[in-house]
mmCIF file of C-alpha atoms in Angstrom:
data_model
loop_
_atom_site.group_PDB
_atom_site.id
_atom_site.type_symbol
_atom_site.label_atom_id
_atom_site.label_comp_id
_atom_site.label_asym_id
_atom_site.label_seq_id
_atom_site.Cartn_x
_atom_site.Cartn_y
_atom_site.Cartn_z
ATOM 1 C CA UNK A 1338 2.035 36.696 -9.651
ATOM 2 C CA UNK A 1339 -0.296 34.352 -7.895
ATOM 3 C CA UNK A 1340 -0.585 32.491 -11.090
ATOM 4 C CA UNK A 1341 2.933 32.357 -11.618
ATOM 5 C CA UNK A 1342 3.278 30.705 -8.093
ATOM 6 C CA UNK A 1343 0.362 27.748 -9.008
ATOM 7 C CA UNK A 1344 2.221 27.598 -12.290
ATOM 8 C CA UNK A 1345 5.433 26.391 -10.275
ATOM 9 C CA UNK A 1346 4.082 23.902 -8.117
ATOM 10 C CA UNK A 1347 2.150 22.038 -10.992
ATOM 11 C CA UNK A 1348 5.355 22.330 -12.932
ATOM 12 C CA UNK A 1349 7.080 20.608 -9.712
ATOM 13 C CA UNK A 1350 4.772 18.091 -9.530
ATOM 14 C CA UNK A 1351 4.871 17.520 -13.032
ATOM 15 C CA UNK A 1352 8.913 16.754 -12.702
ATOM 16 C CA UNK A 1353 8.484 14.571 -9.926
ATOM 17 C CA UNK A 1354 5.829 12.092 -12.357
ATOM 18 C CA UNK A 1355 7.835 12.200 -14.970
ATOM 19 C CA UNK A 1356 10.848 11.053 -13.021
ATOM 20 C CA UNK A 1357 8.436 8.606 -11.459
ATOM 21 C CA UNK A 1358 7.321 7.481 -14.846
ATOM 22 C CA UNK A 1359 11.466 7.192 -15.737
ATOM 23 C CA UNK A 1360 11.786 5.399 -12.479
ATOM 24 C CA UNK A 1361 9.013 2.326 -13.277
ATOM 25 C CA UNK A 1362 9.894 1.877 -16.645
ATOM 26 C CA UNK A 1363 13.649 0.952 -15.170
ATOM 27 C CA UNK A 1364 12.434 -0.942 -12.319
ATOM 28 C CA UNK A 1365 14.264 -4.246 -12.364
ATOM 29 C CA UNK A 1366 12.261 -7.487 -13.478
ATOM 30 C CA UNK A 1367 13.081 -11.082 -11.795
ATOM 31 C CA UNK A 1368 15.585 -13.082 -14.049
ATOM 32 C CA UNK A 1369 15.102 -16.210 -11.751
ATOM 33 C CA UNK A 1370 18.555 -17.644 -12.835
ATOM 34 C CA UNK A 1371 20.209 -18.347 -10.679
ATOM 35 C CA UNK A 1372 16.819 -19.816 -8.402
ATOM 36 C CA UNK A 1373 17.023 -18.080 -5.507
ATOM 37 C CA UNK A 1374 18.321 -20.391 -2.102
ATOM 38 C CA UNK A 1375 14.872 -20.843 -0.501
ATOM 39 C CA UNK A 1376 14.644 -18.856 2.549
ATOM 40 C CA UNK A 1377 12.238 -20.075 4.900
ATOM 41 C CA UNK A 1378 8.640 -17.419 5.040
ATOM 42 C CA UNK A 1379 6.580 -16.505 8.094
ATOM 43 C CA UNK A 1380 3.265 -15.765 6.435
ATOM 44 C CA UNK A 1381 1.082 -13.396 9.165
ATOM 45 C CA UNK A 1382 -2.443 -12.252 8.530
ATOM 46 C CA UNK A 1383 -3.883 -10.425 11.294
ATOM 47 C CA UNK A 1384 -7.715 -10.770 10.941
ATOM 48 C CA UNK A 1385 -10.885 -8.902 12.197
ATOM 49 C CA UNK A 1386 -14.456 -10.326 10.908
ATOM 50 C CA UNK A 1387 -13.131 -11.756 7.738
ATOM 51 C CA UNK A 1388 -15.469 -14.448 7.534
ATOM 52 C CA UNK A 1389 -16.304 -13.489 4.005
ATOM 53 C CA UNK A 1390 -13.278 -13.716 2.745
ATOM 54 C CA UNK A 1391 -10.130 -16.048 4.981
ATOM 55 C CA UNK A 1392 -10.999 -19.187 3.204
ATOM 56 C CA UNK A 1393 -10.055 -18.032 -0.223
ATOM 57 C CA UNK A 1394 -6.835 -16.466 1.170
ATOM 58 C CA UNK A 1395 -6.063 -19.907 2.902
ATOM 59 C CA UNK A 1396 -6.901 -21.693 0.101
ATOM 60 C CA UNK A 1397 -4.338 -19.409 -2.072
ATOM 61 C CA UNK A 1398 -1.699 -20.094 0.552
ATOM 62 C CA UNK A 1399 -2.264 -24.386 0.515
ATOM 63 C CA UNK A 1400 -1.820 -24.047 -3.657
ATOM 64 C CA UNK A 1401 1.607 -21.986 -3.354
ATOM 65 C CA UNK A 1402 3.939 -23.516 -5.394
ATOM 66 C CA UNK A 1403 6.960 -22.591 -2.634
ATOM 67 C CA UNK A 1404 7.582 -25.650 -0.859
ATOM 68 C CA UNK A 1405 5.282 -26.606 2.260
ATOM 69 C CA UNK A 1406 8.337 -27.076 4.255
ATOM 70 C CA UNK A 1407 9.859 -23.717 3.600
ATOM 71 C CA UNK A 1408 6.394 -21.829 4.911
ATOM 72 C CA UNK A 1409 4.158 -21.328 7.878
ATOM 73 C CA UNK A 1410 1.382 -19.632 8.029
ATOM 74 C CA UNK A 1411 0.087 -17.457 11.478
ATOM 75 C CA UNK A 1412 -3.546 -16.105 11.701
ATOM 76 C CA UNK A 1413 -3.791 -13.499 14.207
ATOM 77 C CA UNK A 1414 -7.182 -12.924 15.324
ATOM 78 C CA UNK A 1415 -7.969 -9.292 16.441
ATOM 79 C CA UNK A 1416 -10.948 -10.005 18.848
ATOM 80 C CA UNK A 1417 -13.164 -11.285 15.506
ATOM 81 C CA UNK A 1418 -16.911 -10.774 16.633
ATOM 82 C CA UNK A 1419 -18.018 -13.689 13.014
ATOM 83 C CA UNK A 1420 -16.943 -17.035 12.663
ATOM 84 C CA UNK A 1421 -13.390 -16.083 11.400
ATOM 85 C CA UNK A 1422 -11.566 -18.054 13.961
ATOM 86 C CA UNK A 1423 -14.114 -20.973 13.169
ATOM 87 C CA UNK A 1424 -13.382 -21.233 9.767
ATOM 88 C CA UNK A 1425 -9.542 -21.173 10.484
ATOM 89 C CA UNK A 1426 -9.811 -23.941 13.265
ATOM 90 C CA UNK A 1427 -11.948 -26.120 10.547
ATOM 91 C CA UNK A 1428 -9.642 -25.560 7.872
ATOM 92 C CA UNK A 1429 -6.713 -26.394 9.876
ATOM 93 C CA UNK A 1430 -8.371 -29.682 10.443
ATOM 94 C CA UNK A 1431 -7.722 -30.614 6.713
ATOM 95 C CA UNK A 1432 -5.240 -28.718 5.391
ATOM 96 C CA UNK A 1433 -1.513 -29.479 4.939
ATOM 97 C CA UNK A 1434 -0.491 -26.206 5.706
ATOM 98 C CA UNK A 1435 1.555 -25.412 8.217
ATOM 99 C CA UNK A 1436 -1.097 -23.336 10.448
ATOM 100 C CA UNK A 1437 -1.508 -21.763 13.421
ATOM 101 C CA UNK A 1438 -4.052 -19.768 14.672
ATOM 102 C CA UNK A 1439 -3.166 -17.300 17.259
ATOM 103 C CA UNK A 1440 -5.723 -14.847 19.679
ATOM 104 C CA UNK A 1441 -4.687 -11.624 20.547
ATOM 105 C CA UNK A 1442 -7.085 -11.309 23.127
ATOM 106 C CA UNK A 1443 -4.694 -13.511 24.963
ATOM 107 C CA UNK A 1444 -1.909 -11.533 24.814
ATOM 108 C CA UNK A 1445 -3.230 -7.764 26.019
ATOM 109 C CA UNK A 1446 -0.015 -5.999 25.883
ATOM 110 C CA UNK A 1447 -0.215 -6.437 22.148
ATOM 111 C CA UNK A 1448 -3.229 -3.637 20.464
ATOM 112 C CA UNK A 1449 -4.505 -3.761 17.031
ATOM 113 C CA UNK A 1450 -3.080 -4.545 13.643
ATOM 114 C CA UNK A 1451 0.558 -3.637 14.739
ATOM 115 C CA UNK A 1452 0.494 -5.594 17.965
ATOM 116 C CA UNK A 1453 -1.338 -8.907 15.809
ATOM 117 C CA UNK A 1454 2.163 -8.324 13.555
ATOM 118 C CA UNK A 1455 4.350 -7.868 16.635
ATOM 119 C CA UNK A 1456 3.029 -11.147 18.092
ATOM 120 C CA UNK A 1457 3.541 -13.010 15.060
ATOM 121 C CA UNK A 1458 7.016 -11.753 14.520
ATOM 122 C CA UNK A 1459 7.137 -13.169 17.875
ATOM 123 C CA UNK A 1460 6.041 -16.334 17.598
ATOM 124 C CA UNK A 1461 7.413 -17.174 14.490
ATOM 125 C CA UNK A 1462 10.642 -19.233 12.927
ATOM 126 C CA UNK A 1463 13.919 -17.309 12.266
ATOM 127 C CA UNK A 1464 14.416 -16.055 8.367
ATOM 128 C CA UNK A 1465 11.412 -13.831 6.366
ATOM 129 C CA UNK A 1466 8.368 -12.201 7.490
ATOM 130 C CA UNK A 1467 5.907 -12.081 4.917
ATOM 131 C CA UNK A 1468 2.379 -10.442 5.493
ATOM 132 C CA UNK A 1469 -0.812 -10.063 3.606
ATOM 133 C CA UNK A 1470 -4.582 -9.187 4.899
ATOM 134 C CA UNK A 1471 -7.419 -11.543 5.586
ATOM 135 C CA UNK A 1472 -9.324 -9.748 2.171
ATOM 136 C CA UNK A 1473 -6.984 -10.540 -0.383
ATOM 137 C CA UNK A 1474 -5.825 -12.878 -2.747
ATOM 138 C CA UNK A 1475 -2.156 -14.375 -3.845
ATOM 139 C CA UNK A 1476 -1.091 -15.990 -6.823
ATOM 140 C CA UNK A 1477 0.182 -19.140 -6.471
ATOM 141 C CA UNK A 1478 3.782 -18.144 -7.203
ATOM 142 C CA UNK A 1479 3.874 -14.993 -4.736
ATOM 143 C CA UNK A 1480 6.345 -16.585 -2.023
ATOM 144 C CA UNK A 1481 8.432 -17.725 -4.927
ATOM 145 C CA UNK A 1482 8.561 -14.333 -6.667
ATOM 146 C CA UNK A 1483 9.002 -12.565 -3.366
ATOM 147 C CA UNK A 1484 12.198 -15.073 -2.043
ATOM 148 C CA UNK A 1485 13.815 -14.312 -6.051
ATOM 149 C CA UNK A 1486 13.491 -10.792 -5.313
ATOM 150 C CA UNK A 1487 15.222 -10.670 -1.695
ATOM 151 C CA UNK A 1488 17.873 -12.637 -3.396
ATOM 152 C CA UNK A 1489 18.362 -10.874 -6.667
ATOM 153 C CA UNK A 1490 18.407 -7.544 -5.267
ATOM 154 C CA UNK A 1491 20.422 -8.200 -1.697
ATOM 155 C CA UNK A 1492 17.273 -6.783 -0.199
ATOM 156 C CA UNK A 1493 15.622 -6.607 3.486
ATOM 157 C CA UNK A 1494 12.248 -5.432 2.741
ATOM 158 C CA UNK A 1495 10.413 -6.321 -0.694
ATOM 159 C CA UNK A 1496 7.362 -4.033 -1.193
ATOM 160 C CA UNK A 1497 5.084 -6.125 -3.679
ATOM 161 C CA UNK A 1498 2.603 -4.867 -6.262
ATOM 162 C CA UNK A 1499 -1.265 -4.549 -4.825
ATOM 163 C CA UNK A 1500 -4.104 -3.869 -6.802
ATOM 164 C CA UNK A 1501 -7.999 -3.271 -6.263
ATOM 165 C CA UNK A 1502 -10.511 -5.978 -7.588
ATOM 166 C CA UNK A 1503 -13.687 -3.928 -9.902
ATOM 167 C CA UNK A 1504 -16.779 -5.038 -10.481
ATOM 168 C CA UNK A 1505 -19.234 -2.737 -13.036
ATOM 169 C CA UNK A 1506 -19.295 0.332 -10.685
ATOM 170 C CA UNK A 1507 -17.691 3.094 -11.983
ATOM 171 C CA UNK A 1508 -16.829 4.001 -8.460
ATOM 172 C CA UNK A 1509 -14.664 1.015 -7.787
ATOM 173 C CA UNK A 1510 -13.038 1.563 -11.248
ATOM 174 C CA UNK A 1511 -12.180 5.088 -9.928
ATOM 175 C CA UNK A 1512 -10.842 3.772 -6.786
ATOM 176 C CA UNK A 1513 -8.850 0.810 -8.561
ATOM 177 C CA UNK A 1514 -7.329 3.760 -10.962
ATOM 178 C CA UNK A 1515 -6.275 6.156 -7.789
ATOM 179 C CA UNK A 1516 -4.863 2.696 -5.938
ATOM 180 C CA UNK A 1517 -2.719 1.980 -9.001
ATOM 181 C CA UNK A 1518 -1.012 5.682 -8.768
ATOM 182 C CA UNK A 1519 -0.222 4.899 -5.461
ATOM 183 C CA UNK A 1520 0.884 1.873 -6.283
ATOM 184 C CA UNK A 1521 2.870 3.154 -8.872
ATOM 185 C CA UNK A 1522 4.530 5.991 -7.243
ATOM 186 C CA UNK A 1523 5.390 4.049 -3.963
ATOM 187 C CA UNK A 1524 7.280 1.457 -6.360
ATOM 188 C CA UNK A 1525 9.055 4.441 -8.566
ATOM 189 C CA UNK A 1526 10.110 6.066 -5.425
ATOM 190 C CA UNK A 1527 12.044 3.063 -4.101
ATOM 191 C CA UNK A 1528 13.160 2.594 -7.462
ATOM 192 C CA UNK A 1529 14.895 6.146 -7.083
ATOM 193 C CA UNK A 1530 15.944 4.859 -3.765
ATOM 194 C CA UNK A 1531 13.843 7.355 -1.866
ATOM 195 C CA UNK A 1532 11.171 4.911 -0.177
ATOM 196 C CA UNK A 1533 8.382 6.736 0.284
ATOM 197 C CA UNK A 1534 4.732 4.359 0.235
ATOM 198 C CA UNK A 1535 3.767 1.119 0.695
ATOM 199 C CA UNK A 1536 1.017 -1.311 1.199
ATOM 200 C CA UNK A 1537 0.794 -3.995 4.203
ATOM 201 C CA UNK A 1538 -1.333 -6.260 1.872
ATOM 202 C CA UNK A 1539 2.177 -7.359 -0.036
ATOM 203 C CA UNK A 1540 4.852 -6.590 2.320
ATOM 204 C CA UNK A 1541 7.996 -9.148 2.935
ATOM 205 C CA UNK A 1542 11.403 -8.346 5.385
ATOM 206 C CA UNK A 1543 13.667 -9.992 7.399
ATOM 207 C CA UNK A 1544 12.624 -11.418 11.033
ATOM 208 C CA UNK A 1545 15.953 -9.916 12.555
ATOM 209 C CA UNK A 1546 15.807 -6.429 10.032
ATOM 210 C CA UNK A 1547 12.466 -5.663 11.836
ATOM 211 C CA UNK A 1548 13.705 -6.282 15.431
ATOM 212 C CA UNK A 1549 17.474 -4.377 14.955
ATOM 213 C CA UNK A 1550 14.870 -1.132 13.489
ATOM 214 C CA UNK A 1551 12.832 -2.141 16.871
ATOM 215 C CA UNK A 1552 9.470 -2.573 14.899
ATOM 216 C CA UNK A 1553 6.394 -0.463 15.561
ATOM 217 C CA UNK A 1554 8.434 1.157 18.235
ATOM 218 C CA UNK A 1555 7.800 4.809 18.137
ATOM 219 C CA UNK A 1556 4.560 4.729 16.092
ATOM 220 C CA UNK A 1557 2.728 1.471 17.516
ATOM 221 C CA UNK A 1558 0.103 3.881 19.006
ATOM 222 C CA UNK A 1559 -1.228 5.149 15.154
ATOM 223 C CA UNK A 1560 -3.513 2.416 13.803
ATOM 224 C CA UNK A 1561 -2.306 2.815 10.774
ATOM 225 C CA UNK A 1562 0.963 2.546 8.794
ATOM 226 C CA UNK A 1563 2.251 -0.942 9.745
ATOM 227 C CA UNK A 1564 3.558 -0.551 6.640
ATOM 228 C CA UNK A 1565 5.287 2.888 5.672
ATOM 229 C CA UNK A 1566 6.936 3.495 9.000
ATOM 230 C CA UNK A 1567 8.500 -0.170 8.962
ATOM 231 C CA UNK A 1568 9.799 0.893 5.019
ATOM 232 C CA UNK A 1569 11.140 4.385 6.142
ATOM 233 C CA UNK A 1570 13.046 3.123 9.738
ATOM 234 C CA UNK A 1571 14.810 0.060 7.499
ATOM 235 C CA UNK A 1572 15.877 2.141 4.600
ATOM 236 C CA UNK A 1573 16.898 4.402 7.163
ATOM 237 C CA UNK A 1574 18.865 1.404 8.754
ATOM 238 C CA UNK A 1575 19.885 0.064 5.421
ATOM 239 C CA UNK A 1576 20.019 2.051 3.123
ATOM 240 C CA UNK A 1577 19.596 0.999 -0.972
ATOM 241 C CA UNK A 1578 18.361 -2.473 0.478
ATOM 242 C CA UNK A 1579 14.521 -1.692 0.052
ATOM 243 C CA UNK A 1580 12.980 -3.699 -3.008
ATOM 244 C CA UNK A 1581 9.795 -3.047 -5.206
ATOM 245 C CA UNK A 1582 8.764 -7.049 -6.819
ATOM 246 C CA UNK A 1583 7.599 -5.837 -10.384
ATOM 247 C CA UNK A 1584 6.281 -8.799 -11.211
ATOM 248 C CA UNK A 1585 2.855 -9.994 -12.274
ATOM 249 C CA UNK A 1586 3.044 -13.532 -10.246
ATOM 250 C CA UNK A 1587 3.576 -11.820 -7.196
ATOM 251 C CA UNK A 1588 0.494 -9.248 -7.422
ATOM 252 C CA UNK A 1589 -2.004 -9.409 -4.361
ATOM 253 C CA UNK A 1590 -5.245 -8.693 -4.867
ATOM 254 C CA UNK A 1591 -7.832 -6.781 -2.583
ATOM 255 C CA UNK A 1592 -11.582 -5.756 -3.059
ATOM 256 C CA UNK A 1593 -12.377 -1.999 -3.455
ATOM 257 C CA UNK A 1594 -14.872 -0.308 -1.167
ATOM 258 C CA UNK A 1595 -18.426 -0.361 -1.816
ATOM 259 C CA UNK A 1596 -19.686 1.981 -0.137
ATOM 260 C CA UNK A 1597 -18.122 5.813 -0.281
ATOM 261 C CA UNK A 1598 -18.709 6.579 3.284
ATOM 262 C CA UNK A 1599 -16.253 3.444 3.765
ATOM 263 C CA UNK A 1600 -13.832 4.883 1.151
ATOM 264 C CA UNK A 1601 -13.815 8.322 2.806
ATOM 265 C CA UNK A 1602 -12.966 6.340 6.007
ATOM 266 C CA UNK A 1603 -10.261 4.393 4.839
ATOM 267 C CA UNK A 1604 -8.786 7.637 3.257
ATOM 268 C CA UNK A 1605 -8.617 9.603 6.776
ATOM 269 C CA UNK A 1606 -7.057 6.811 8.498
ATOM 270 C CA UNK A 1607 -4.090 7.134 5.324
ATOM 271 C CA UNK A 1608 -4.034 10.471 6.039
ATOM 272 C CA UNK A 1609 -4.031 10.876 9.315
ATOM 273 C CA UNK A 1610 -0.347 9.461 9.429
ATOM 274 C CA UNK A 1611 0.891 11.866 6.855
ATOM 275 C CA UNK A 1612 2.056 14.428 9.383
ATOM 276 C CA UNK A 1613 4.048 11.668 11.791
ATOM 277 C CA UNK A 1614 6.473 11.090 8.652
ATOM 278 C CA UNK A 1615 9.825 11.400 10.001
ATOM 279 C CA UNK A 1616 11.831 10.845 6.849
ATOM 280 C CA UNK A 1617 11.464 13.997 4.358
ATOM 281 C CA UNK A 1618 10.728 12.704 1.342
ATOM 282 C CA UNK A 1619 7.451 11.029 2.422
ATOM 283 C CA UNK A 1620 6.520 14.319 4.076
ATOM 284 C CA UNK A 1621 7.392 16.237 1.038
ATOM 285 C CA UNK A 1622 5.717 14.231 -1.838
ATOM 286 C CA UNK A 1623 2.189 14.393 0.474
ATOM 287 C CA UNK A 1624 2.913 17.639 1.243
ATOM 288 C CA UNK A 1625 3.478 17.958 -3.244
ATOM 289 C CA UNK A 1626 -0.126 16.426 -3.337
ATOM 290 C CA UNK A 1627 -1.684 18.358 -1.392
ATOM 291 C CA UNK A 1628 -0.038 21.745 -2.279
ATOM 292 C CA UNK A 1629 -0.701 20.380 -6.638
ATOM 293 C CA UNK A 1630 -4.397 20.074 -5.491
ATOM 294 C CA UNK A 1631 -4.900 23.071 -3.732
ATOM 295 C CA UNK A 1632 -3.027 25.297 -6.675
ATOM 296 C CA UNK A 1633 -5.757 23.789 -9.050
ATOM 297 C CA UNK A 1634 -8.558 24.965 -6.972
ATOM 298 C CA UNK A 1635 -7.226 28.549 -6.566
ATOM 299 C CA UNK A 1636 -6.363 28.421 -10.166
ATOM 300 C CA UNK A 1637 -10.224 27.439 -10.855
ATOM 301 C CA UNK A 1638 -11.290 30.192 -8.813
ATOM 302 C CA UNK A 1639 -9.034 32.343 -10.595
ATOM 303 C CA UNK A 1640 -10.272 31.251 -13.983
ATOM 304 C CA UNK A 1641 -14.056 31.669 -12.526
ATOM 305 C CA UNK A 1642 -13.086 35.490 -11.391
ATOM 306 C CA UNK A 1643 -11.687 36.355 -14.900
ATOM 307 C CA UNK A 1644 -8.248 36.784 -13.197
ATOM 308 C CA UNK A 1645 -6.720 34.061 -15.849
ATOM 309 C CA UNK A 1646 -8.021 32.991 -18.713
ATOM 310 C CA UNK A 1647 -9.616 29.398 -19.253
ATOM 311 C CA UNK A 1648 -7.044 28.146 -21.458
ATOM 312 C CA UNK A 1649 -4.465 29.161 -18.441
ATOM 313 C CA UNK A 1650 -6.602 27.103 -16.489
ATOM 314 C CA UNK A 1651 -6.550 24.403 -18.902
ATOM 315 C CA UNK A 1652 -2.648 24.466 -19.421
ATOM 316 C CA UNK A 1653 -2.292 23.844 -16.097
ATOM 317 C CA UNK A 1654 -5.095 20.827 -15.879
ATOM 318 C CA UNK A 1655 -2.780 19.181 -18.796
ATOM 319 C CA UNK A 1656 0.741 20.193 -16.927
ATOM 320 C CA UNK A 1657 -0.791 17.687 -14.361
ATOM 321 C CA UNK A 1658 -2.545 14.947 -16.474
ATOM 322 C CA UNK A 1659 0.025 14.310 -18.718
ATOM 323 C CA UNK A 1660 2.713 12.928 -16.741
ATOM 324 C CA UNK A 1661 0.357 11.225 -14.467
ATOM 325 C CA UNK A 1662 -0.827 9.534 -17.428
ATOM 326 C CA UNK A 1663 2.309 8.911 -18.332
ATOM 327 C CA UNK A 1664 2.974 7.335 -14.833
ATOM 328 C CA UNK A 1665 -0.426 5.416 -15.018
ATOM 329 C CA UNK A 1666 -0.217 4.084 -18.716
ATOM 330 C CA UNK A 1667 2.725 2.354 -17.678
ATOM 331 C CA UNK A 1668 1.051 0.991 -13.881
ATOM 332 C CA UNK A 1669 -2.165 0.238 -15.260
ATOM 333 C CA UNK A 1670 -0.520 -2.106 -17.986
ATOM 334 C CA UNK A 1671 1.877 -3.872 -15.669
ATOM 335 C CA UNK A 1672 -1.614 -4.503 -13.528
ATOM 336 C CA UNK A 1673 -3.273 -5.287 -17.007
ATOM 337 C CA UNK A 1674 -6.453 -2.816 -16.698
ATOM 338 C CA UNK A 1675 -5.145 -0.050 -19.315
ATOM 339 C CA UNK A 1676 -8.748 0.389 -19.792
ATOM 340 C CA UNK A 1677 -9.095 2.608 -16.319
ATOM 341 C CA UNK A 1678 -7.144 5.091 -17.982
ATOM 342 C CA UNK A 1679 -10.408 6.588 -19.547
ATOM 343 C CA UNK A 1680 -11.351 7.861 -16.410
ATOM 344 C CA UNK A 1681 -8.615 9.689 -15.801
ATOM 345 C CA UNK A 1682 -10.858 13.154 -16.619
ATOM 346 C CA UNK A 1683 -13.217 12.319 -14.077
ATOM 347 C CA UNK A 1684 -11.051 11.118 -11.224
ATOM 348 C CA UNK A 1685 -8.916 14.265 -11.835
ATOM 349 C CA UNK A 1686 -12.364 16.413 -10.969
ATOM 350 C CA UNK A 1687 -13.115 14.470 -8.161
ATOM 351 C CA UNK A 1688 -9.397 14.478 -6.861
ATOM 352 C CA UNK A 1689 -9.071 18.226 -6.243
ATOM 353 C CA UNK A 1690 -12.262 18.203 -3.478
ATOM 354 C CA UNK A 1691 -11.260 14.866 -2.218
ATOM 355 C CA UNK A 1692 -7.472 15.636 -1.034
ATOM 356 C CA UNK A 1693 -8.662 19.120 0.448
ATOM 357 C CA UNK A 1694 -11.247 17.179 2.395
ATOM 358 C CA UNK A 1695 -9.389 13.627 3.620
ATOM 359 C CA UNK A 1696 -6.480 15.646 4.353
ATOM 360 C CA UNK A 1697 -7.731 18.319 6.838
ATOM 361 C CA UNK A 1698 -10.391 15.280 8.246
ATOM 362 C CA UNK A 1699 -7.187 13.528 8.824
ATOM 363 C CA UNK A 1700 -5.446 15.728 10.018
ATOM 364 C CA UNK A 1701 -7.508 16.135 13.108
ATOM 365 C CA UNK A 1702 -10.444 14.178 13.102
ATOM 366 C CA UNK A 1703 -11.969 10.818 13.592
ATOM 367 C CA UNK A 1704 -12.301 7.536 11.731
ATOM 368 C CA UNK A 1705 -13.229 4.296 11.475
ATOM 369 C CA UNK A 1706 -11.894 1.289 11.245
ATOM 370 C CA UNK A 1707 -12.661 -2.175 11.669
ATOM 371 C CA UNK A 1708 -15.414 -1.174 13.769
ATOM 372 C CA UNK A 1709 -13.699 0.836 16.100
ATOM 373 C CA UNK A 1710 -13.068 4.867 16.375
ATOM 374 C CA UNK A 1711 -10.039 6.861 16.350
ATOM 375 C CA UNK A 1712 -8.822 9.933 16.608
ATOM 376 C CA UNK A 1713 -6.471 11.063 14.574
ATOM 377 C CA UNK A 1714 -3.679 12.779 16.914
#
């Protein structure tokens, strides 16, 4: 009976890939004819100690090949204790960007990443929003790809592909292979018109979209999702007008962690806004996750027990893997790094222990970010 049970939730899950899989095969591409009316872009990066890393984003942002005139560019900088504001100021000095750098230390009614977006949204010229993090990297054809896709698809948020830069590890590998599922998923589910994730590195909406959903309002307090709870409140609003951009010009690129204990951190704070979901299909498809996860456990301690046999056990393993691969074949070659599909086995074994544990430290515990502790509530 128990069996039976873990038997239907992997064979849920298993429905959901492979209409995930249908769902980014038939995601639209850009046709770019007619060209798009150039709309004009807000471009806000709220930064904290990015010292290592502004300049390159910058210097993606001056080679765009969107017009100059049809762009700005606002760096927020969340109380920066390195010479991130420095490095701004100096470039600023020499660059024919349209730049500002803005403090939020000077404006304390605005907290954290979603008050640094707030006061940019503020401060900045009527049309698009368009935000990215002071870690990655844009090709120089992002704004252009992003203003086709608001135009081609009538839409008021574009969620843009995001992937994970590897070096040798074969932790950062594994990380870049779990980012591209979520990448994935988050662009099948919008694809099926049932917004679900996102990522704030690659995000684009209208300046007057995110003040009629009134913003953070309702969720500014969690330090995370700037991102999700934006996507759920407009599709919400307006319905069938959230975008995925599937296209390769408009991919943003971010390091993966290098240290786990950083990883595991970053994980919690994702977690920890699982349970403020309002809309149901974000809470069901964690909720999915979590229950697929658990179901393998018990089914492993069922196998160990002699309850089931192994080859239950392993029937079950490849009722999972297969349409994720399915999902991932697909993701992995869009992002071209097919290659991390080998390690599907081993991220699978990791996976099961991982979810329990992120999710329940999520759920109510601490973590930390950008130097600073929270408390997941």
């Amino acid at each position: 009976m128990l069996y039976s049970f873990l038997l239907l939730v992997v064979g849920v899950y298993a429905l959901v890939l492979l209409a995930c899989a249908w769902a980014w095969f038939h995601l639209p591409s850009l046709h770019n004819n007619p060209p798009a009316p150039k709309a004009f872009f807000s471009v806000i990066i709220p930064v904290k100690d990015e010292s290592a890393n502004i300049l390159n984003l910058l210097q993606d942002l001056e080679r765009q090949m969107y017009p100059k005139s049809s762009f700005e560019v606002l760096v927020i900088d969340d109380h920066s204790s390195d010479k991130t504001p420095d490095l701004v100021e100096e470039f600023q000095r020499s660059s024919s960007l349209n730049l500002r750098l803005l403090f939020l230390a000077s404006f304390p009614e605005n907290r954290l990443k979603k008050g640094a977006i707030t006061l940019g949204i503020s401060l900045a010229k009527d049309d698009w929003i368009a935000c990215t993090d002071g870690d990655c990297r844009v090709k120089e054809n992002w704004l252009e790809s992003t203003n086709q896709c608001r135009y081609e698809q009538n839409a008021k948020l574009v969620s843009g592909p995001v992937t994970l830069s590897t070096d040798a590890s074969w932790f950062q590998k594994l990380q870049a292979l779990e980012f591209a599922a979520l990448i994935g998923v988050g662009g099948a589910c919008i694809g099926l018109q049932k917004p679900t994730m996102c990522n704030g590195a690659n995000i684009a909406y209208e300046k007057a979209v995110f003040l009629a959903v009134n913003g953070f309002e309702g969720n500014a307090d969690i330090p995370s999702g700037d991102d999700e709870f934006l996507m759920h409140k407009v599709h919400q609003k307006y319905p069938g007008q959230v975008a995925f951009l599937k296209d390769r010009q408009a991919i943003v690129s971010t390091n993966a962690l290098a240290s786990f204990s950083g990883f595991i951190e970053q994980r919690k704070r994702w977690a920890s806004k699982w349970k403020h979901y309002t809309s149901l299909m974000p809470q069901a498809l964690a909720l999915l996750v979590l229950g697929v996860n658990v179901a393998l456990w018990l089914a492993i301690g069922l196998a160990l027990s002699g309850i089931i046999s192994w080859t239950s056990l392993a029937a079950m393993v490849l009722l999972k893997l297969l349409p994720d691969a399915l999902l991932l074949i697909q993701v992995l070659g869009f992002f071209q790094k097919r290659k991390l599909i080998l390690l599907i086995g081993l991220l699978q074994i990791m996976y099961v222990p991982y979810v329990l544990v992120t999710a329940i430290l999520g759920w109510r515990g601490t973590y930390a970010w950008k130097d600073r502790q929270h408390v997941a509530s």
